[in-house]
Short mmCIF file of N, CA and C in Angstrom, two decimals:
data_model
loop_
_atom_site.label_atom_id
_atom_site.label_comp_id
_atom_site.label_asym_id
_atom_site.label_seq_id
_atom_site.Cartn_x
_atom_site.Cartn_y
_atom_site.Cartn_z
N MET M 1 22.85 139.32 -96.09
CA MET M 1 24.21 138.24 -96.54
C MET M 1 25.05 138.36 -95.70
N ASN M 2 25.69 137.26 -95.67
CA ASN M 2 27.05 137.33 -94.93
C ASN M 2 28.30 137.89 -95.81
N LYS M 3 28.86 138.50 -95.17
CA LYS M 3 29.94 139.51 -96.03
C LYS M 3 31.10 138.70 -96.54
N TYR M 4 31.28 137.44 -95.74
CA TYR M 4 32.35 136.60 -96.55
C TYR M 4 31.58 135.58 -97.79
N MET M 5 30.36 135.31 -97.62
CA MET M 5 29.71 134.57 -98.62
C MET M 5 29.60 135.58 -99.72
N PHE M 6 29.34 136.79 -99.73
CA PHE M 6 29.25 137.78 -100.49
C PHE M 6 30.47 137.84 -101.43
N LEU M 7 31.96 137.85 -100.63
CA LEU M 7 32.86 138.01 -101.43
C LEU M 7 33.15 136.48 -102.10
N ALA M 8 32.69 135.42 -101.65
CA ALA M 8 32.80 134.21 -102.31
C ALA M 8 31.97 133.97 -103.41
N ILE M 9 30.96 134.77 -103.58
CA ILE M 9 30.00 134.94 -104.78
C ILE M 9 30.91 135.92 -105.73
N GLU M 10 31.32 136.88 -105.30
CA GLU M 10 31.94 137.92 -106.14
C GLU M 10 33.10 137.18 -106.94
N GLU M 11 33.75 136.42 -106.07
CA GLU M 11 34.93 135.58 -106.55
C GLU M 11 34.62 134.57 -107.54
N ALA M 12 33.39 133.89 -107.37
CA ALA M 12 32.82 133.15 -108.31
C ALA M 12 32.46 133.68 -109.79
N THR M 13 31.74 135.04 -109.37
CA THR M 13 31.29 135.77 -110.75
C THR M 13 32.55 136.18 -111.50
N LYS M 14 33.41 136.55 -110.83
CA LYS M 14 34.74 136.92 -111.57
C LYS M 14 35.20 135.76 -112.60
N GLY M 15 35.25 134.62 -111.84
CA GLY M 15 35.63 133.30 -112.65
C GLY M 15 34.66 133.21 -113.82
N ILE M 16 33.39 133.17 -113.56
CA ILE M 16 32.57 132.59 -114.71
C ILE M 16 32.54 133.76 -115.64
N THR M 17 32.76 135.07 -115.33
CA THR M 17 32.85 136.00 -116.35
C THR M 17 34.02 135.95 -117.19
N ALA M 18 35.21 135.50 -116.67
CA ALA M 18 36.36 135.41 -117.36
C ALA M 18 36.43 133.96 -118.17
N GLY M 19 35.50 133.08 -117.80
CA GLY M 19 35.38 131.83 -118.81
C GLY M 19 36.52 130.75 -118.08
N ASP M 20 36.83 131.14 -116.77
CA ASP M 20 37.83 130.20 -115.97
C ASP M 20 37.23 128.90 -115.64
N GLY M 21 35.83 128.79 -115.24
CA GLY M 21 35.16 127.65 -115.05
C GLY M 21 33.90 127.79 -114.44
N GLY M 22 33.43 126.81 -113.67
CA GLY M 22 32.20 126.85 -113.04
C GLY M 22 31.95 127.89 -112.05
N PRO M 23 30.70 128.14 -111.40
CA PRO M 23 30.15 129.20 -110.60
C PRO M 23 30.58 128.84 -109.16
N PHE M 24 31.83 128.60 -109.04
CA PHE M 24 32.47 128.20 -107.54
C PHE M 24 33.61 129.30 -107.11
N GLY M 25 33.00 129.78 -106.18
CA GLY M 25 34.26 130.80 -105.60
C GLY M 25 34.44 130.44 -104.10
N CYS M 26 35.31 130.95 -103.62
CA CYS M 26 35.70 130.57 -102.04
C CYS M 26 36.56 131.74 -101.42
N VAL M 27 36.66 131.94 -100.25
CA VAL M 27 37.43 132.81 -99.22
C VAL M 27 37.71 132.07 -98.11
N ILE M 28 38.75 132.28 -97.75
CA ILE M 28 39.35 131.61 -96.48
C ILE M 28 39.78 132.83 -95.57
N VAL M 29 39.02 132.72 -94.19
CA VAL M 29 39.30 133.91 -93.17
C VAL M 29 39.94 133.33 -91.90
N LYS M 30 40.64 134.00 -91.43
CA LYS M 30 41.38 133.91 -90.24
C LYS M 30 41.07 135.15 -89.39
N GLY M 31 40.47 134.94 -88.32
CA GLY M 31 40.01 135.90 -87.45
C GLY M 31 39.15 136.99 -88.39
N GLU M 32 39.31 138.08 -88.67
CA GLU M 32 38.55 138.78 -89.59
C GLU M 32 39.35 139.28 -91.02
N GLU M 33 40.50 138.58 -91.17
CA GLU M 33 41.37 138.72 -92.29
C GLU M 33 40.95 137.80 -93.34
N ILE M 34 40.99 138.31 -94.43
CA ILE M 34 40.76 136.99 -95.70
C ILE M 34 42.25 136.72 -95.78
N VAL M 35 42.65 135.57 -95.94
CA VAL M 35 43.94 135.07 -96.24
C VAL M 35 43.95 134.01 -97.47
N GLY M 36 42.78 133.93 -97.94
CA GLY M 36 42.89 133.11 -99.25
C GLY M 36 41.60 133.41 -100.08
N ARG M 37 41.68 133.45 -101.35
CA ARG M 37 40.80 133.54 -102.32
C ARG M 37 41.07 132.59 -103.54
N GLY M 38 39.97 132.08 -103.99
CA GLY M 38 39.92 131.29 -105.16
C GLY M 38 38.73 131.25 -105.97
N HIS M 39 38.58 130.71 -107.32
CA HIS M 39 37.45 130.44 -107.79
C HIS M 39 37.89 129.41 -108.84
N ASN M 40 36.77 128.76 -109.32
CA ASN M 40 37.22 127.72 -110.10
C ASN M 40 37.79 127.86 -111.54
N ARG M 41 38.99 127.30 -111.47
CA ARG M 41 39.92 127.75 -112.82
C ARG M 41 40.37 126.38 -113.68
N VAL M 42 39.32 125.43 -113.70
CA VAL M 42 39.43 124.18 -114.34
C VAL M 42 39.69 124.22 -115.93
N VAL M 43 38.56 125.22 -116.39
CA VAL M 43 38.98 125.25 -117.84
C VAL M 43 40.09 126.16 -118.00
N LEU M 44 40.25 127.34 -117.28
CA LEU M 44 41.62 128.02 -117.62
C LEU M 44 42.85 127.39 -117.73
N LYS M 45 42.98 126.63 -116.59
CA LYS M 45 44.35 125.79 -116.38
C LYS M 45 44.34 124.34 -116.81
N HIS M 46 43.40 124.04 -117.43
CA HIS M 46 42.96 122.68 -117.89
C HIS M 46 43.52 121.24 -116.82
N ASP M 47 43.17 121.92 -115.86
CA ASP M 47 43.30 120.83 -114.50
C ASP M 47 42.12 120.82 -113.76
N PRO M 48 41.82 119.57 -113.52
CA PRO M 48 40.40 119.23 -112.92
C PRO M 48 40.58 119.30 -111.40
N THR M 49 41.75 119.57 -110.95
CA THR M 49 41.81 119.89 -109.44
C THR M 49 41.98 121.27 -108.85
N CYS M 50 41.56 122.33 -109.85
CA CYS M 50 41.61 123.64 -109.61
C CYS M 50 40.15 124.30 -109.38
N HIS M 51 39.52 123.43 -108.34
CA HIS M 51 38.15 124.02 -107.93
C HIS M 51 38.36 125.21 -106.99
N GLY M 52 37.35 125.95 -106.82
CA GLY M 52 37.44 127.18 -105.87
C GLY M 52 38.13 127.04 -104.52
N GLU M 53 37.74 125.92 -103.85
CA GLU M 53 38.16 125.55 -102.53
C GLU M 53 39.89 125.35 -102.73
N MET M 54 40.25 124.50 -103.64
CA MET M 54 41.58 124.25 -103.80
C MET M 54 42.34 125.37 -104.12
N GLU M 55 42.19 126.35 -105.06
CA GLU M 55 42.73 127.53 -105.37
C GLU M 55 42.75 128.23 -104.09
N ALA M 56 41.67 128.45 -103.21
CA ALA M 56 41.83 129.22 -102.10
C ALA M 56 42.57 128.71 -101.09
N ILE M 57 42.75 127.39 -100.83
CA ILE M 57 43.40 126.90 -99.96
C ILE M 57 45.08 127.13 -100.35
N ARG M 58 45.34 126.69 -101.58
CA ARG M 58 46.56 127.14 -102.03
C ARG M 58 47.02 128.39 -101.93
N ASP M 59 46.31 129.47 -102.07
CA ASP M 59 46.48 131.00 -101.86
C ASP M 59 46.60 131.09 -100.46
N ALA M 60 45.91 130.66 -99.47
CA ALA M 60 45.82 130.82 -98.21
C ALA M 60 47.27 130.25 -97.68
N CYS M 61 47.71 129.09 -98.07
CA CYS M 61 48.94 128.31 -97.45
C CYS M 61 50.04 129.38 -97.84
N ALA M 62 50.11 129.85 -99.23
CA ALA M 62 51.03 130.51 -99.70
C ALA M 62 51.16 131.91 -98.89
N LYS M 63 50.07 132.50 -98.67
CA LYS M 63 50.18 133.84 -97.89
C LYS M 63 50.46 133.50 -96.74
N LEU M 64 50.33 132.51 -95.92
CA LEU M 64 50.65 132.21 -94.47
C LEU M 64 51.66 131.74 -94.28
N GLY M 65 52.49 131.00 -95.19
CA GLY M 65 53.70 130.21 -95.41
C GLY M 65 53.52 129.09 -94.52
N THR M 66 52.38 128.23 -94.71
CA THR M 66 52.08 126.97 -93.84
C THR M 66 51.19 126.10 -94.52
N PHE M 67 51.11 124.84 -94.29
CA PHE M 67 50.32 123.90 -94.68
C PHE M 67 49.08 123.76 -93.64
N ASP M 68 49.26 124.28 -92.68
CA ASP M 68 48.15 124.20 -91.55
C ASP M 68 47.36 125.45 -91.54
N LEU M 69 46.17 125.33 -91.67
CA LEU M 69 45.20 126.52 -91.56
C LEU M 69 44.29 126.32 -90.45
N THR M 70 45.03 125.68 -89.38
CA THR M 70 44.07 125.76 -88.25
C THR M 70 43.69 127.20 -87.61
N GLY M 71 42.53 127.27 -87.37
CA GLY M 71 41.79 128.53 -87.00
C GLY M 71 41.29 129.34 -88.19
N CYS M 72 41.27 128.85 -89.42
CA CYS M 72 40.55 129.40 -90.55
C CYS M 72 39.25 128.86 -90.74
N THR M 73 38.38 129.70 -91.27
CA THR M 73 37.05 129.31 -91.69
C THR M 73 36.91 129.55 -93.25
N LEU M 74 36.27 128.25 -93.72
CA LEU M 74 36.14 128.60 -95.53
C LEU M 74 34.60 128.88 -95.84
N TYR M 75 34.60 129.76 -96.61
CA TYR M 75 33.36 130.18 -97.26
C TYR M 75 33.30 129.64 -98.66
N THR M 76 32.50 128.97 -99.22
CA THR M 76 32.23 128.62 -100.61
C THR M 76 30.95 128.77 -101.04
N THR M 77 30.57 129.12 -102.51
CA THR M 77 29.43 129.02 -103.21
C THR M 77 28.50 127.75 -103.22
N GLY M 78 29.45 126.67 -103.32
CA GLY M 78 29.00 125.46 -103.54
C GLY M 78 29.43 124.20 -102.42
N GLU M 79 28.43 123.41 -101.98
CA GLU M 79 29.33 122.37 -100.89
C GLU M 79 30.34 121.65 -101.52
N PRO M 80 31.30 121.49 -100.78
CA PRO M 80 32.78 121.04 -101.20
C PRO M 80 32.40 119.46 -101.76
N CYS M 81 33.32 119.33 -102.84
CA CYS M 81 33.23 117.84 -103.42
C CYS M 81 34.15 117.06 -102.75
N PRO M 82 34.22 115.90 -102.77
CA PRO M 82 35.01 114.97 -101.83
C PRO M 82 36.63 115.27 -101.89
N MET M 83 36.81 115.56 -103.13
CA MET M 83 38.36 116.15 -103.21
C MET M 83 38.77 117.26 -102.42
N CYS M 84 37.56 118.32 -102.58
CA CYS M 84 37.91 119.51 -101.77
C CYS M 84 37.65 119.44 -100.22
N PHE M 85 36.71 118.61 -99.94
CA PHE M 85 36.63 118.29 -98.51
C PHE M 85 37.67 117.54 -98.07
N GLY M 86 38.34 116.52 -98.56
CA GLY M 86 39.74 115.92 -98.32
C GLY M 86 40.67 117.03 -98.09
N ALA M 87 40.81 117.90 -98.82
CA ALA M 87 41.86 119.02 -98.72
C ALA M 87 41.58 119.96 -97.67
N ILE M 88 40.32 120.10 -97.29
CA ILE M 88 39.76 121.08 -96.16
C ILE M 88 40.13 120.33 -94.91
N LEU M 89 39.90 118.96 -94.94
CA LEU M 89 40.24 118.10 -93.60
C LEU M 89 41.91 118.18 -93.46
N TRP M 90 42.68 118.20 -94.53
CA TRP M 90 44.11 118.05 -94.49
C TRP M 90 44.68 119.33 -93.98
N ALA M 91 43.91 120.31 -94.45
CA ALA M 91 44.46 121.78 -93.84
C ALA M 91 44.02 122.03 -92.74
N ASN M 92 43.47 121.33 -91.96
CA ASN M 92 42.88 121.52 -90.56
C ASN M 92 41.88 122.83 -90.45
N ILE M 93 41.23 123.10 -91.55
CA ILE M 93 40.26 124.31 -91.36
C ILE M 93 39.30 123.92 -90.53
N ASP M 94 38.75 124.99 -89.52
CA ASP M 94 37.97 124.71 -88.64
C ASP M 94 36.46 124.42 -89.03
N LYS M 95 36.11 125.29 -89.80
CA LYS M 95 34.56 125.45 -90.18
C LYS M 95 34.54 125.76 -91.58
N VAL M 96 33.36 125.31 -92.23
CA VAL M 96 33.06 125.46 -93.76
C VAL M 96 31.60 125.84 -93.77
N TYR M 97 31.34 127.00 -94.40
CA TYR M 97 29.96 127.40 -94.85
C TYR M 97 29.98 127.30 -96.36
N TYR M 98 28.80 126.68 -96.85
CA TYR M 98 28.68 126.66 -98.37
C TYR M 98 27.15 127.27 -98.71
N GLY M 99 27.10 127.61 -99.93
CA GLY M 99 25.82 128.27 -100.38
C GLY M 99 24.90 127.12 -100.90
N CYS M 100 25.09 126.90 -102.06
CA CYS M 100 24.37 125.66 -102.74
C CYS M 100 24.99 124.10 -102.36
N ASN M 101 23.89 123.35 -102.44
CA ASN M 101 24.03 122.10 -101.86
C ASN M 101 24.30 121.16 -103.14
N VAL M 102 24.73 119.75 -102.97
CA VAL M 102 25.04 119.03 -104.02
C VAL M 102 24.03 118.59 -104.99
N LYS M 103 22.81 118.63 -104.68
CA LYS M 103 21.79 118.56 -105.53
C LYS M 103 21.33 119.76 -106.39
N ASP M 104 21.74 120.95 -105.72
CA ASP M 104 21.88 122.22 -106.53
C ASP M 104 22.84 122.22 -107.59
N THR M 105 23.89 121.83 -107.23
CA THR M 105 25.07 121.68 -108.07
C THR M 105 24.68 120.65 -109.28
N ASP M 106 24.00 119.69 -108.94
CA ASP M 106 23.92 118.49 -109.95
C ASP M 106 22.87 119.01 -110.92
N LYS M 107 21.97 120.23 -110.64
CA LYS M 107 20.80 120.66 -111.30
C LYS M 107 21.28 121.66 -112.32
N ILE M 108 22.73 122.08 -112.11
CA ILE M 108 23.13 122.94 -113.07
C ILE M 108 24.16 122.17 -114.30
N GLY M 109 24.33 120.98 -113.96
CA GLY M 109 25.12 119.93 -114.68
C GLY M 109 26.38 119.35 -114.31
N PHE M 110 26.69 119.67 -112.76
CA PHE M 110 27.88 119.10 -112.23
C PHE M 110 27.45 117.84 -111.75
N ARG M 111 28.49 116.90 -111.69
CA ARG M 111 28.25 115.49 -111.29
C ARG M 111 28.87 115.03 -109.88
N ASP M 112 28.98 115.98 -108.95
CA ASP M 112 29.61 115.94 -107.97
C ASP M 112 28.96 114.48 -107.04
N GLU M 113 27.47 114.38 -107.20
CA GLU M 113 26.80 113.59 -106.39
C GLU M 113 27.37 112.08 -106.53
N ILE M 114 27.80 111.81 -107.93
CA ILE M 114 28.12 110.26 -108.11
C ILE M 114 29.43 110.00 -107.20
N PHE M 115 30.19 111.08 -107.15
CA PHE M 115 31.39 111.00 -105.97
C PHE M 115 30.97 110.69 -104.78
N TYR M 116 30.14 111.27 -104.36
CA TYR M 116 29.36 111.06 -102.90
C TYR M 116 28.93 109.71 -102.75
N ASN M 117 28.39 109.22 -103.75
CA ASN M 117 27.75 107.82 -103.75
C ASN M 117 28.59 106.71 -103.91
N MET M 118 29.83 106.92 -104.29
CA MET M 118 30.94 105.99 -104.55
C MET M 118 30.91 104.86 -103.41
N THR M 119 30.76 103.79 -103.45
CA THR M 119 30.82 102.59 -102.49
C THR M 119 32.26 102.05 -102.51
N GLU M 120 32.62 101.34 -101.57
CA GLU M 120 33.92 100.49 -101.36
C GLU M 120 33.83 99.76 -102.72
N GLU M 121 32.96 98.90 -102.86
CA GLU M 121 32.80 97.83 -104.14
C GLU M 121 33.44 98.62 -105.47
N LYS M 122 32.44 99.77 -105.65
CA LYS M 122 32.82 100.39 -106.88
C LYS M 122 34.18 101.10 -106.86
N LYS M 123 34.85 101.51 -105.61
CA LYS M 123 36.25 101.97 -105.79
C LYS M 123 37.20 100.67 -106.23
N ASN M 124 36.78 99.54 -105.78
CA ASN M 124 37.83 98.63 -106.10
C ASN M 124 37.67 97.79 -107.34
N ILE M 125 36.66 98.49 -108.45
CA ILE M 125 36.69 98.26 -109.62
C ILE M 125 37.97 98.72 -110.28
N PHE M 126 38.44 99.88 -109.91
CA PHE M 126 39.41 100.51 -110.45
C PHE M 126 40.58 100.98 -109.90
N GLN M 127 40.60 100.58 -108.60
CA GLN M 127 41.82 100.67 -107.53
C GLN M 127 42.13 99.49 -106.90
N THR M 128 43.50 99.12 -107.18
CA THR M 128 44.16 97.72 -106.77
C THR M 128 45.35 98.09 -106.15
N GLU M 129 45.49 97.41 -104.99
CA GLU M 129 46.97 97.34 -104.52
C GLU M 129 47.93 96.72 -105.39
N LEU M 130 49.34 97.27 -105.42
CA LEU M 130 50.28 96.81 -106.47
C LEU M 130 51.72 96.93 -105.76
N ASP M 131 52.37 96.25 -105.70
CA ASP M 131 53.91 96.06 -105.27
C ASP M 131 53.82 97.05 -103.84
N ARG M 132 52.98 96.43 -103.06
CA ARG M 132 52.92 96.72 -101.47
C ARG M 132 54.24 96.69 -100.85
N ASP M 133 55.08 95.53 -100.98
CA ASP M 133 56.34 95.32 -100.33
C ASP M 133 57.39 96.37 -100.91
N GLU M 134 57.47 96.76 -101.84
CA GLU M 134 58.35 97.77 -102.43
C GLU M 134 57.95 99.11 -101.75
N CYS M 135 56.85 99.42 -101.81
CA CYS M 135 56.35 100.73 -101.33
C CYS M 135 56.40 100.62 -99.83
N LEU M 136 56.24 99.59 -99.05
CA LEU M 136 56.53 99.52 -97.72
C LEU M 136 58.12 100.08 -97.50
N LYS M 137 58.84 99.44 -98.21
CA LYS M 137 60.37 99.92 -98.19
C LYS M 137 60.50 101.33 -98.00
N LEU M 138 59.89 102.06 -98.97
CA LEU M 138 59.81 103.48 -99.13
C LEU M 138 59.29 104.13 -97.77
N TYR M 139 58.31 103.60 -97.29
CA TYR M 139 57.65 104.02 -95.95
C TYR M 139 58.77 103.80 -94.83
N ASP M 140 59.47 102.57 -94.87
CA ASP M 140 60.55 102.49 -94.05
C ASP M 140 61.61 103.55 -94.06
N LYS M 141 61.92 103.92 -95.25
CA LYS M 141 62.87 104.81 -95.55
C LYS M 141 62.65 106.18 -94.92
N TYR M 142 61.40 106.55 -95.17
CA TYR M 142 60.88 107.98 -94.74
C TYR M 142 60.75 107.94 -93.12
N MET M 143 60.48 106.71 -92.51
CA MET M 143 60.46 106.72 -91.21
C MET M 143 61.55 106.71 -90.36
N SER M 144 62.86 106.51 -91.27
CA SER M 144 64.17 106.63 -90.69
C SER M 144 64.92 107.93 -90.62
N ILE M 145 64.11 108.77 -91.25
CA ILE M 145 64.34 110.44 -91.53
C ILE M 145 64.20 111.19 -90.07
N GLN M 146 65.23 111.88 -89.54
CA GLN M 146 64.97 112.62 -88.33
C GLN M 146 64.38 113.97 -88.87
N ASP M 147 63.77 114.62 -87.71
CA ASP M 147 63.05 115.59 -88.12
C ASP M 147 62.27 115.91 -89.17
N LYS M 148 61.51 114.86 -89.39
CA LYS M 148 60.19 114.84 -90.45
C LYS M 148 59.08 115.56 -90.04
N VAL M 149 58.30 115.76 -90.97
CA VAL M 149 56.78 116.26 -90.75
C VAL M 149 55.95 115.52 -91.20
N ASN M 150 55.18 114.95 -90.14
CA ASN M 150 54.16 113.98 -90.72
C ASN M 150 52.57 114.85 -90.80
N TYR M 151 52.31 114.81 -92.11
CA TYR M 151 51.13 115.54 -92.32
C TYR M 151 50.23 114.75 -93.33
#
């Protein structure tokens, strides 16, 4: 067994034993050093964004003092959901290894698959552009700031 996946499994086990949330644990590695750890804390924190990957990304960013995790590899017990996958991309993580896939996760009662299957048409049912001109003014204001970080 891969030593980092073993640690992700340990992290998930810690979380489910404590009743923090589902069986999802994650570690982030840079070189040979573990820079981030997390497990699902959705139940504990009453926050649907507290997936194992999100918690590990937050931990790694805090430890490294950056929002850019270039050069890092993420190990997680379950295939990242679309939210976590987006965060992984935003963080510039180089590689992801996962244990169980979306169908495995569906079998234990999680609904990740519906988010993967959401089409543009379905998105438009509950997502509508509003007050674009006013929001464009905000963007213009942001663009006028010197020394900003676009990320």
